[in-house]
CSV table of C-alpha atoms in Angstrom, one decimal:
chain,number,residue,atom,x,y,z
X,1,MET,CA,196.9,30.1,127.9
X,2,LEU,CA,196.6,29.1,131.6
X,3,ALA,CA,194.9,32.5,132.4
X,4,ALA,CA,192.4,32.0,129.6
X,5,GLY,CA,191.5,28.6,130.9
X,6,ALA,CA,191.1,29.9,134.5
X,7,ALA,CA,188.9,32.7,133.3
X,8,ALA,CA,186.7,30.3,131.3
X,9,THR,CA,186.4,28.0,134.3
X,10,ALA,CA,185.5,30.9,136.6
X,11,ALA,CA,182.9,32.1,134.1
X,12,LEU,CA,181.3,28.6,134.0
X,13,ALA,CA,181.3,28.4,137.8
X,14,VAL,CA,179.6,31.8,138.1
X,15,ALA,CA,177.0,30.8,135.5
X,16,GLY,CA,175.8,28.0,137.8
X,17,CYS,CA,176.0,25.2,135.3
X,18,ALA,CA,179.0,23.4,133.8
X,19,THR,CA,177.2,22.6,130.6
X,20,TYR,CA,174.6,25.3,130.0
X,21,ARG,CA,174.4,29.1,130.4
X,22,ALA,CA,172.1,30.2,133.2
X,23,ASP,CA,170.8,33.2,131.2
X,24,SER,CA,168.3,31.3,129.0
X,25,GLY,CA,165.4,33.8,129.1
X,26,SER,CA,162.7,32.0,127.2
X,27,GLY,CA,160.3,30.0,129.4
X,28,GLY,CA,159.6,26.4,128.5
X,29,SER,CA,162.6,25.9,126.2
X,30,ALA,CA,165.8,24.1,127.1
X,31,PRO,CA,168.8,26.2,128.1
X,32,GLU,CA,171.4,26.9,125.4
X,33,PRO,CA,174.6,24.9,125.5
X,34,ALA,CA,177.7,26.8,126.6
X,35,GLN,CA,180.0,27.8,123.7
X,36,SER,CA,183.2,26.6,125.3
X,37,GLY,CA,184.3,23.6,123.2
X,38,GLY,CA,187.3,22.5,125.2
X,39,GLY,CA,185.9,23.5,128.6
X,40,GLN,CA,183.8,20.3,129.0
X,41,GLY,CA,186.6,18.4,130.8
X,42,THR,CA,187.5,21.4,132.9
X,43,ALA,CA,183.9,22.3,133.7
X,44,SER,CA,183.1,18.7,134.6
X,45,GLY,CA,186.1,18.6,137.0
X,46,SER,CA,184.9,21.9,138.4
X,47,GLY,CA,181.4,20.6,138.9
X,48,GLY,CA,182.8,17.6,140.8
X,49,ALA,CA,185.0,19.9,142.9
X,50,GLY,CA,182.0,22.2,143.4
X,51,SER,CA,180.0,19.4,144.8
X,52,SER,CA,182.5,18.5,147.5
X,53,SER,CA,183.9,22.0,148.0
X,54,ALA,CA,180.4,23.4,148.3
X,55,ASP,CA,180.2,21.5,151.5
X,56,GLY,CA,183.5,23.1,152.7
X,57,ALA,CA,182.5,26.5,151.4
X,58,GLY,CA,179.2,26.4,153.3
X,59,GLY,CA,180.9,25.3,156.5
X,60,GLY,CA,183.5,28.1,156.2
X,61,SER,CA,180.8,30.6,155.5
X,62,ALA,CA,178.7,29.4,158.4
X,63,GLY,CA,181.7,29.7,160.8
X,64,GLY,CA,182.4,33.2,159.7
X,65,ALA,CA,178.7,34.3,160.0
X,66,SER,CA,178.1,33.4,163.6
X,67,ALA,CA,178.5,30.6,166.1
X,68,GLY,CA,174.8,29.6,165.5
X,69,GLY,CA,175.2,29.2,161.7
X,70,THR,CA,174.2,31.1,158.6
X,71,SER,CA,170.7,32.6,158.8
X,72,LEU,CA,168.7,31.7,155.6
X,73,GLY,CA,165.4,33.4,156.4
X,74,SER,CA,162.0,32.6,157.8
X,75,ALA,CA,160.8,29.1,158.1
X,76,SER,CA,157.4,30.2,156.9
X,77,ASP,CA,159.0,30.9,153.4
X,78,VAL,CA,159.4,27.2,152.9
X,79,PRO,CA,156.1,25.6,152.0
X,80,VAL,CA,155.0,22.2,153.4
X,81,GLY,CA,155.6,19.5,150.7
X,82,GLY,CA,157.9,21.9,148.8
X,83,GLY,CA,161.0,23.9,149.3
X,84,LYS,CA,163.1,27.0,148.5
X,85,VAL,CA,166.4,27.4,146.8
X,86,PHE,CA,168.9,29.8,148.5
X,87,SER,CA,171.2,30.5,145.6
X,88,ASP,CA,173.8,32.5,147.5
X,89,GLN,CA,174.4,29.7,150.0
X,90,LYS,CA,174.1,27.0,147.3
X,91,VAL,CA,171.5,25.1,149.3
X,92,VAL,CA,167.9,24.1,148.9
X,93,VAL,CA,165.7,23.7,152.0
X,94,THR,CA,162.6,21.5,151.9
X,95,GLN,CA,159.8,20.8,154.3
X,96,PRO,CA,158.5,17.3,153.4
X,97,GLN,CA,156.1,17.4,156.4
X,98,ALA,CA,155.0,20.3,158.6
X,99,GLY,CA,157.9,21.3,160.9
X,100,ASN,CA,160.4,18.8,159.3
X,101,PHE,CA,163.0,20.9,157.5
X,102,ARG,CA,165.7,19.2,155.3
X,103,ALA,CA,168.6,20.9,153.5
X,104,PHE,CA,170.7,19.7,150.5
X,105,SER,CA,173.3,21.1,148.2
X,106,SER,CA,171.7,22.9,145.3
X,107,VAL,CA,174.4,21.7,143.0
X,108,CYS,CA,173.1,18.9,140.8
X,109,THR,CA,175.2,15.7,141.0
X,110,HIS,CA,174.9,15.1,137.2
X,111,GLN,CA,177.0,17.9,135.8
X,112,GLY,CA,177.1,20.7,138.4
X,113,CYS,CA,174.1,22.8,137.3
X,114,SER,CA,172.2,24.6,140.0
X,115,VAL,CA,168.7,23.2,140.8
X,116,ASN,CA,166.1,26.0,140.4
X,117,GLU,CA,162.6,24.6,141.1
X,118,ILE,CA,160.7,22.5,143.7
X,119,ALA,CA,157.5,21.1,142.3
X,120,ASP,CA,155.4,18.0,142.9
X,121,GLY,CA,157.6,16.6,145.6
X,122,THR,CA,160.9,16.9,143.7
X,123,ILE,CA,163.8,19.3,143.5
X,124,ASN,CA,164.4,19.9,139.8
X,125,CYS,CA,167.5,20.7,137.7
X,126,PRO,CA,166.8,22.7,134.5
X,127,CYS,CA,169.9,21.5,132.6
X,128,HIS,CA,169.1,17.9,131.9
X,129,GLY,CA,165.9,17.2,133.9
X,130,SER,CA,167.3,15.4,136.9
X,131,LYS,CA,164.8,15.3,139.8
X,132,PHE,CA,165.5,14.7,143.5
X,133,SER,CA,163.2,13.8,146.4
X,134,VAL,CA,162.3,16.7,148.8
X,135,ALA,CA,162.3,14.1,151.6
X,136,ASP,CA,165.9,12.9,151.4
X,137,GLY,CA,167.6,14.3,148.2
X,138,SER,CA,167.6,10.9,146.5
X,139,VAL,CA,167.4,10.6,142.8
X,140,ALA,CA,163.8,10.4,141.6
X,141,GLU,CA,164.6,10.8,137.9
X,142,GLY,CA,168.0,10.8,136.1
X,143,PRO,CA,170.3,11.4,134.4
X,144,ALA,CA,171.9,12.1,137.8
X,145,LYS,CA,172.9,8.9,139.6
X,146,ARG,CA,173.9,10.3,143.0
X,147,PRO,CA,171.7,12.0,145.6
X,148,LEU,CA,172.1,15.7,146.5
X,149,ALA,CA,174.5,16.1,149.4
X,150,ALA,CA,172.7,16.6,152.7
X,151,LYS,CA,173.3,19.7,154.8
X,152,GLN,CA,172.5,20.6,158.4
X,153,VAL,CA,169.6,23.0,158.9
X,154,THR,CA,167.8,24.1,162.1
X,155,ASN,CA,164.7,26.0,162.8
X,156,ASP,CA,165.7,28.5,165.5
X,157,GLY,CA,162.5,30.3,166.7
X,158,GLY,CA,161.1,30.5,163.1
X,159,THR,CA,164.5,31.4,161.5
X,160,LEU,CA,166.2,28.7,159.4
X,161,LYS,CA,169.9,28.4,160.0
X,162,LEU,CA,172.5,26.5,158.0
X,163,SER,CA,175.0,24.8,160.4
């Protein structure tokens, strides 16, 4: 019984969203709800832990990668006024003004889904429609009530690095 619960929790964490499956293929429609009836409490707890442990996981990953931090890619890949999601690192990097890079956890503070789009000055979550400001990660539109967790990012000669 415990192993089945752990497997279900792991499957939800890999899917990227505690409430919805990440594999909804049709554009424009809402993601399908997950089929796990009893997993809501576990998944919600996992989402909360994911938010705080994502910070720890990112720090651990950065320490193992190099003393200068984890390389994310070229700064030119992040458009001015927009941003880019780095799924593997669970981070979204924005550039609100030219040369001003900001980084935030890509885990939505509502229910742990992964944000997947930056448009019109907001970082958007596909699960329930929460939107966050590209400038500071604050909630622009709910249901999320808390901002995205800030991360440290540097532009090292045109290469973005997560500290």
